[in-house]
XYZ file of C-alpha atoms in Angstrom:
375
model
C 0.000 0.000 0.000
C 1.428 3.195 -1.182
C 1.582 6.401 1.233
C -1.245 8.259 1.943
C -0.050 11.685 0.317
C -0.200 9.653 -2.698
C -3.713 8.383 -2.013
C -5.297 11.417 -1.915
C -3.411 12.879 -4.663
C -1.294 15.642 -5.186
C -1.145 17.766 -8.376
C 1.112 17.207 -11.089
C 2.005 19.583 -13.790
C 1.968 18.144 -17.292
C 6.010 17.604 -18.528
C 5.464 15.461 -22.290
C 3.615 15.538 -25.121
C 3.596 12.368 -26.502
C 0.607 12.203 -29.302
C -0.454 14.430 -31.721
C -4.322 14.265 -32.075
C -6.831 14.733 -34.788
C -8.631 17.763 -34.244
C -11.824 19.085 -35.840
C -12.903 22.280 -35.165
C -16.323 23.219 -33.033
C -18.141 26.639 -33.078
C -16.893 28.140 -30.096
C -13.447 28.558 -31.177
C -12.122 25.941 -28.551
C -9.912 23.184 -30.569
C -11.572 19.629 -29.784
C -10.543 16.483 -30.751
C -11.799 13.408 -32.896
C -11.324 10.746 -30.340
C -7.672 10.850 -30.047
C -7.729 10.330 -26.283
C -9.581 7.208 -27.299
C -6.003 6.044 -28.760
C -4.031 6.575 -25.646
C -6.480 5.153 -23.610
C -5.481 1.317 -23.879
C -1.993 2.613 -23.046
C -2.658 2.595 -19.118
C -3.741 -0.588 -19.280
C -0.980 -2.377 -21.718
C 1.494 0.170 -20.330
C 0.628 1.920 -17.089
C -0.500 -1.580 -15.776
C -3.902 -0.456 -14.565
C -6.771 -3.563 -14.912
C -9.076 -1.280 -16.837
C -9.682 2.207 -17.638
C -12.645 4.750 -18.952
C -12.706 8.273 -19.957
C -16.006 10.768 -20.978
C -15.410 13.579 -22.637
C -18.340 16.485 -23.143
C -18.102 19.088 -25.375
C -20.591 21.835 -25.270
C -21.682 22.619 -28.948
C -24.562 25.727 -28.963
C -27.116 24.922 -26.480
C -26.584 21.198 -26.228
C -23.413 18.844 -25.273
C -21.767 16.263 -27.318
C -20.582 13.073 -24.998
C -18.146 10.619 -26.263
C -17.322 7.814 -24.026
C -14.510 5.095 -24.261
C -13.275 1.875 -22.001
C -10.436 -0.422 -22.139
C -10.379 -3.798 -19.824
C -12.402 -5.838 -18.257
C -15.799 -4.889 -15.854
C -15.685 -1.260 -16.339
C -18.424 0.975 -17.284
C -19.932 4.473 -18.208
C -22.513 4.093 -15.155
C -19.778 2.916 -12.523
C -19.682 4.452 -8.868
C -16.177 5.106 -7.796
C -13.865 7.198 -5.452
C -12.785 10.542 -6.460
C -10.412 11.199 -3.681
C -9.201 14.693 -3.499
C -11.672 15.592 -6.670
C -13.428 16.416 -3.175
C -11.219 19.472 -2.519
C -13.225 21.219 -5.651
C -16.463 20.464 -4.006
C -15.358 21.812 -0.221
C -14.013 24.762 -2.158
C -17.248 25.867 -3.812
C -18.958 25.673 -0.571
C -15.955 27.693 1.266
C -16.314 30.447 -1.792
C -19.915 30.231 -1.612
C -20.172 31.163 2.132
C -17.964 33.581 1.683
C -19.739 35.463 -1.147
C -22.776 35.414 1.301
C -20.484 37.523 3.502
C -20.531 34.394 6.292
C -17.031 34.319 6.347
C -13.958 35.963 5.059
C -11.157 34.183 3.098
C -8.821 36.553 5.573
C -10.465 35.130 8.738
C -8.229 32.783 11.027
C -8.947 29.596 11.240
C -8.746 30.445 15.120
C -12.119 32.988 14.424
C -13.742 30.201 13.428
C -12.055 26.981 15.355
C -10.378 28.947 18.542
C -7.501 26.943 20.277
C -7.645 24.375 17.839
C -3.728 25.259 16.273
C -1.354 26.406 19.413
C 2.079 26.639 18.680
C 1.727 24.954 22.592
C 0.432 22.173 21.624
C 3.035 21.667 18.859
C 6.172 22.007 20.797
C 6.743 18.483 21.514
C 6.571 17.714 17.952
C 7.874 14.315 16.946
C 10.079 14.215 13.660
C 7.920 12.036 11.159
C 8.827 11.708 7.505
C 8.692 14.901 4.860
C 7.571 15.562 1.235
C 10.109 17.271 -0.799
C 8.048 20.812 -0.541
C 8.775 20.085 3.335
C 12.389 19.914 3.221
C 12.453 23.216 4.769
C 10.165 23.429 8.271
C 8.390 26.751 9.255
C 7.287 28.247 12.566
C 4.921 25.820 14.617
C 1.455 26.326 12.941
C -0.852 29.046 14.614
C -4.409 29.202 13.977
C -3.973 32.961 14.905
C -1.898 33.614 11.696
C -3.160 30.883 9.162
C -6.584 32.152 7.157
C -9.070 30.409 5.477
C -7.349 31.428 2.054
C -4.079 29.765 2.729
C -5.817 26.441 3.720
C -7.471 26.708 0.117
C -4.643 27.323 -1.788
C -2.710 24.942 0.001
C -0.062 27.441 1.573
C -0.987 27.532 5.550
C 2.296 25.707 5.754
C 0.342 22.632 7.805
C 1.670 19.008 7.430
C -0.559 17.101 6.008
C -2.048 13.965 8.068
C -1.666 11.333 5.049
C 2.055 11.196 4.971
C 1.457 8.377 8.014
C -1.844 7.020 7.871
C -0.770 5.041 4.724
C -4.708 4.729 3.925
C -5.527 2.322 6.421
C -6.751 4.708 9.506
C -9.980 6.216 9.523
C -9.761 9.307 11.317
C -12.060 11.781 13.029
C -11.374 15.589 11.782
C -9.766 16.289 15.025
C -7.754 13.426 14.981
C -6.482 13.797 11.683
C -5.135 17.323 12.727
C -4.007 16.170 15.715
C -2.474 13.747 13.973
C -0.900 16.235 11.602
C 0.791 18.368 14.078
C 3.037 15.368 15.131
C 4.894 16.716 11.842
C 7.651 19.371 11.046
C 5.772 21.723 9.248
C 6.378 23.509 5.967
C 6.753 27.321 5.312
C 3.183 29.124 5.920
C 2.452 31.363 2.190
C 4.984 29.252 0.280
C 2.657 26.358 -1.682
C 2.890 22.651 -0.257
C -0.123 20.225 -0.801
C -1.763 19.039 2.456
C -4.899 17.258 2.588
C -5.287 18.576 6.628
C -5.852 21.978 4.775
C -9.309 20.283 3.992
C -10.267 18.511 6.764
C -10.027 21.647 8.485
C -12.272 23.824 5.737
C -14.716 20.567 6.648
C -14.954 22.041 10.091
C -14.830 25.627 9.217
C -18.265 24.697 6.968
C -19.648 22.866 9.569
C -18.758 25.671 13.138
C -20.546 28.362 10.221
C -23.383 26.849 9.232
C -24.327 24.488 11.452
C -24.319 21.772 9.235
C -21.820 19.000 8.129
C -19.557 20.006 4.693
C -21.157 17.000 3.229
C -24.654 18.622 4.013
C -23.747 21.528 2.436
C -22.338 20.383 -0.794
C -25.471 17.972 -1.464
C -28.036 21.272 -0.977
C -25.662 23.890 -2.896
C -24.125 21.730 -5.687
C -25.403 17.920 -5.518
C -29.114 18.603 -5.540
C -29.134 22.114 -8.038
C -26.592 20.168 -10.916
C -28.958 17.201 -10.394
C -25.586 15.101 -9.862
C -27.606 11.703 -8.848
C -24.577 9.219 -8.452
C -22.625 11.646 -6.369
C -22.447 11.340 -2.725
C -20.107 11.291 0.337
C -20.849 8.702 1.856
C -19.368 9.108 5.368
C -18.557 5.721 7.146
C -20.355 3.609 4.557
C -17.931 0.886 3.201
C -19.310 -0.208 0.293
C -20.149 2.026 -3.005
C -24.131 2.448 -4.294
C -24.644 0.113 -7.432
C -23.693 -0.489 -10.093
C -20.148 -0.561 -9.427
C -16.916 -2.554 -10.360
C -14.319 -3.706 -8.274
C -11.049 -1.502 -7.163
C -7.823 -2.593 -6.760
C -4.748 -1.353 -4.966
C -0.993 -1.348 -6.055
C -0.368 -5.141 -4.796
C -3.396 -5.964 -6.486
C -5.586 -6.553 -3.666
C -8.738 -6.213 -3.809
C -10.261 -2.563 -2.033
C -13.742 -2.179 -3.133
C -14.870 -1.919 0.039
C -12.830 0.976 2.081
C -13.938 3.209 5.121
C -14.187 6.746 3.415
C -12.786 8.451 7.011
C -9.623 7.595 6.058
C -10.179 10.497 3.920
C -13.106 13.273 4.997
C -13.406 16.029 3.894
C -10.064 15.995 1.775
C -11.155 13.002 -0.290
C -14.682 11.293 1.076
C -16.869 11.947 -2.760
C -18.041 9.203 -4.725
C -19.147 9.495 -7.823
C -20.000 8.470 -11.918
C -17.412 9.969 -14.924
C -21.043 11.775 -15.893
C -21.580 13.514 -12.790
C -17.505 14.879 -12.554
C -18.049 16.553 -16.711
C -21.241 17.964 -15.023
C -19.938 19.013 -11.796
C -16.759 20.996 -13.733
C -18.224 22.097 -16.850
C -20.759 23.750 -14.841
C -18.420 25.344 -12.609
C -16.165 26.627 -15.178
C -18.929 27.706 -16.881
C -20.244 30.447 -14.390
C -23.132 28.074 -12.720
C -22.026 27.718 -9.297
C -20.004 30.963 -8.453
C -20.393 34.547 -9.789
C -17.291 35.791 -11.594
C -15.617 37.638 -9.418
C -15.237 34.154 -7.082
C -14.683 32.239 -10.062
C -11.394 34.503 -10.244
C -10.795 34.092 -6.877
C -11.049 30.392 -7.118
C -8.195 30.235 -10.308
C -6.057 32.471 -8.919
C -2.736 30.647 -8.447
C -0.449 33.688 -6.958
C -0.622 32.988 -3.297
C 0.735 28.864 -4.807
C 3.688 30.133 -6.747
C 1.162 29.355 -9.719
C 1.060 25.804 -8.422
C -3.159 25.705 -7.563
C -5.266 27.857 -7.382
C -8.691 27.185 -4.782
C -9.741 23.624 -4.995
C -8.769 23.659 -8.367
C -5.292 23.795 -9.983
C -3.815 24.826 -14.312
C -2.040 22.537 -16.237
C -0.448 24.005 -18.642
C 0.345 21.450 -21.842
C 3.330 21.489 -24.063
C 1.208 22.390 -27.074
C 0.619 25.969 -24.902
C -2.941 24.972 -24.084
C -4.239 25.244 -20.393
C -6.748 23.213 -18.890
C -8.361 23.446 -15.514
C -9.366 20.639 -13.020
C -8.236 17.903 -10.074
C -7.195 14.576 -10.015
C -7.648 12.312 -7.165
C -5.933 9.287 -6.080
C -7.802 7.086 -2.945
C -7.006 3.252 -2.704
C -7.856 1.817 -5.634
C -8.879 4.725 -7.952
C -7.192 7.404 -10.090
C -9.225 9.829 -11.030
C -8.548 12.893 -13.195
C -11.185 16.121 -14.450
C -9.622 18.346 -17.156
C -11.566 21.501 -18.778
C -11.019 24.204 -20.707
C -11.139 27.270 -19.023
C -14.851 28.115 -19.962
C -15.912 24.647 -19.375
C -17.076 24.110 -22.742
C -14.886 20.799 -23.416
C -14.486 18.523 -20.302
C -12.507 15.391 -19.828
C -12.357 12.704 -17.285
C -10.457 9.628 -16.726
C -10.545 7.050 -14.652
C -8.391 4.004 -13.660
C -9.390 1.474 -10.920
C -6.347 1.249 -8.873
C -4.361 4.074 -7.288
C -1.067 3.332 -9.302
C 0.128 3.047 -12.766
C 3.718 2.648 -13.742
C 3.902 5.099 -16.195
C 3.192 8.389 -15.286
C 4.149 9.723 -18.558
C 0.753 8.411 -19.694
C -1.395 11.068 -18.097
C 0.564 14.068 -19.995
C -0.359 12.254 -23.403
C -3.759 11.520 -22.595
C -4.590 14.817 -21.757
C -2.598 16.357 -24.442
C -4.097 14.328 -27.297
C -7.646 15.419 -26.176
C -7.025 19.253 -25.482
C -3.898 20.082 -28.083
C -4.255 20.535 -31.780
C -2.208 18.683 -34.114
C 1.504 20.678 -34.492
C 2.838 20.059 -38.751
C-alpha cells in the first residue's frame, strides 16, 4: 500500500507531449478532438499496468453537449460508482467560496475565528520528527491558527503538514484526529505552496462551526441537488459504493472495493460516476455555481507560486494549451477532471487502482484530447 499523500493525490504539472491528435474544429473557437484520447487510452492498461480504464469527454456545442465515451479492460463501465479522492477538494471549495460570497465568512479570517484553540504553537512544541515531502524539506514556525486564514488552507499554503504522509490509507480518522495527527509533523513554510490534505479537513470544520451543518450537508443542498448530480455522494462511514459498481484494486493488487471513506473526509470522502464529474466541472467553469468575481478568486494561483489555485489547480500542456481541473488518487482509484477554461470541453479519466507505472501516460492523454495537431 502506497503512502497516503499519494492516495489522496497531489497535483502534477503536465512535462510530455507524446501524441499528436486529430482535431476538428467546433463553433466556439475551442480546438476539440476526434477521439484521439480514445487512442491513448489502452496505453494505461498495456502500459501503465492499470486492470481497466474509462474516460467521458463532453463538449458543449450551442445549447446542447456532445458526450463521447470510451473503455479499455475488463468490468468497467460508463454508469460505474467510484472514489474521487481529493476531486473532493473542488467540491469543499465551492462551498468555502460560496459562504464567503454570502459575507458568512472571510477568506482573511483565522482559522482560530472560526475553530479557537484548535492550532497552538503549545500544543506543537513536543513535535515528533515524522517523515517529509520534498516541498517540506524546509520546516516553518509551529502552525498558529492565529496567523493561518481560510485562504491559505485553500490554496494549500498555511504551511500545515498534512495527516496522510502516516496514515498510509488504512486509519480512519475523526477531523480532530487527523489534525491532531498532523501536528506530530515538522511543518512547511506558511504562504509558500505545499499540498496538504489537513488543509481540507479543516475547511470541513470551518463549513460545519458556520453553518451548522456538516460540509457533506452543504455540498449535497448547494451543488449535488441544483446540478442534479444523482450518483454523487459522500458517503461518510459507509464501506461499500451504491450500485452499479466494479471492483477496485490497490498497487499489490488486492482487492479494495470496500474501504472506510474516514480515512479520507473532507479531503477526499466523494463518490461518484465519470457523468456527474463533466457535469460538476463544466458547470463550474462555466459560471453556474459561483459569480465571476469568485470564479477569479477560485483560479487564482499567486498565493501557490502558480502551483493551484482554490480547490482547483492549471495545467499548462506542451502544445501551450491550459486546462483546468483535479485529479484524485484514494485506494484503488485514479481519477482525473480536465476543462477548458470556460468549461465548454471537459474530460475525465478514470483508472481502478491508485497506481500506474507510467506516469508519462497522463501528460499524453490529456494532451491528445485538449492540443491541436503541431505540422
Amino acid at each position: 500500500m502506497p503512502t497516503l499523500r499519494t492516495v489522496l493525490s497531489i497535483p502534477v504539472l503536465v512535462a510530455a507531449l507524446l501524441l499528436s491528435p486529430a482535431l476538428s474544429p467546433d463553433t466556439s473557437g475551442t480546438a476539440t478532438t476526434a477521439g484521439s484520447a480514445d487512442a491513448v487510452l489502452p496505453r494505461l492498461v498495456t502500459e501503465g499496468g492499470a486492470p481497466a480504464a474509462a474516460l467521458l469527454a463532453q463538449i458543449r456545442t450551442g445549447p446542447g453537449r456532445v458526450s463521447r465515451y470510451a473503455d479499455t479492460g475488463p468490468n468497467i463501465a460508463r454508469t460505474d460508482h467510484f472514489r474521487a479522492g481529493s476531486i473532493t477538494k473542488t467540491f469543499v471549495a465551492v462551498v468555502v467560496l460560496q459562504l464567503a460570497a454570502e459575507h458568512r465568512l472571510s477568506l482573511n479570517d483565522t482559522v482560530d475565528q472560526h475553530l479557537p484553540g484548535l492550532l497552538r504553537p503549545a500544543r506543537t512544541s513536543g513535535s515528533r520528527t515524522g517523515p517529509r515531502s520534498r516541498s517540506q524539506s524546509r520546516s516553518g514556525s509551529p502552525p498558529d491558527g492565529r496567523r493561518i486564514t481560510l485562504r491559505q488552507l485553500l490554496s494549500h499554503t498555511s504551511g500545515l503538514p498534512d495527516f496522510t504522509q502516516v496514515t498510509a490509507g488504512t486509519v480512519p480518522l475523526t477531523p480532530p484526529q487527523a489534525v491532531d495527527l498532523a501536528l506530530t509533523l515538522p511543518p512547511a513554510r506558511r504562504g509558500h505552496y505545499s499540498y496538504s490534505s489537513t488543509n481540507y479537513v479543516l475547511l470541513g470544520m470551518v463549513i460545519r462551526q458556520v453553518t451548522g451543518h456538516p460540509y457533506a450537508a452543504e455540498a449535497e443542498r448547494r451543488i449535488i441537488a441544483p446540478l442534479g448530480l444523482a450518483g454523487t455522494s459522500f458517503p461518510g462511514s459507509r464501506r461499500s459504493l451504491p450500485a452499479p459498481h466494479g471492483h477496485a484494486f490497490a498497487a499489490d493488487g488486492s482487492d479494495v472495493t470496500e474501504l472506510d471513506p474516514r480515512v479520507a473526509g473532507a479531503a477526499g470522502e466523494l463518490v461518484t460516476t465519470l457523468d456527474d464529474l463533466d457535469r460538476f466541472y463544466a458547470a463550474l467553469l462555466g459560471g453556474e455555481l459561483l459569480t465571476p468575481h469568485w470564479l477569479r478568486e477560485m483560479k487564482d494561483t499567486r498565493a501557490a507560486q502558480g502551483e493551484y489555485g482554490m480547490g482547483l489547480y492549471p495545467a499548462r500542456l506542451p502544445c501551450g494549451v491550459t486546462v483546468w481541473g483535479h485529479n484524485g488518487r484514494i485506494s484503488g482509484s485514479y481519477v482525473r477532471t480536465a476543462a477548458t477554461a470556460d468549461g465548454g470541453h471537459v474530460l475525465t479519466f478514470r483508472v481502478n487502482t491508485d497506481a500506474m507505472a507510467d506516469t508519462r501516460l497522463e501528460p499524453a492523454l490529456l494532451s491528445a484530447e485538449f492540443c491541436p495537431r503541431t505540422w
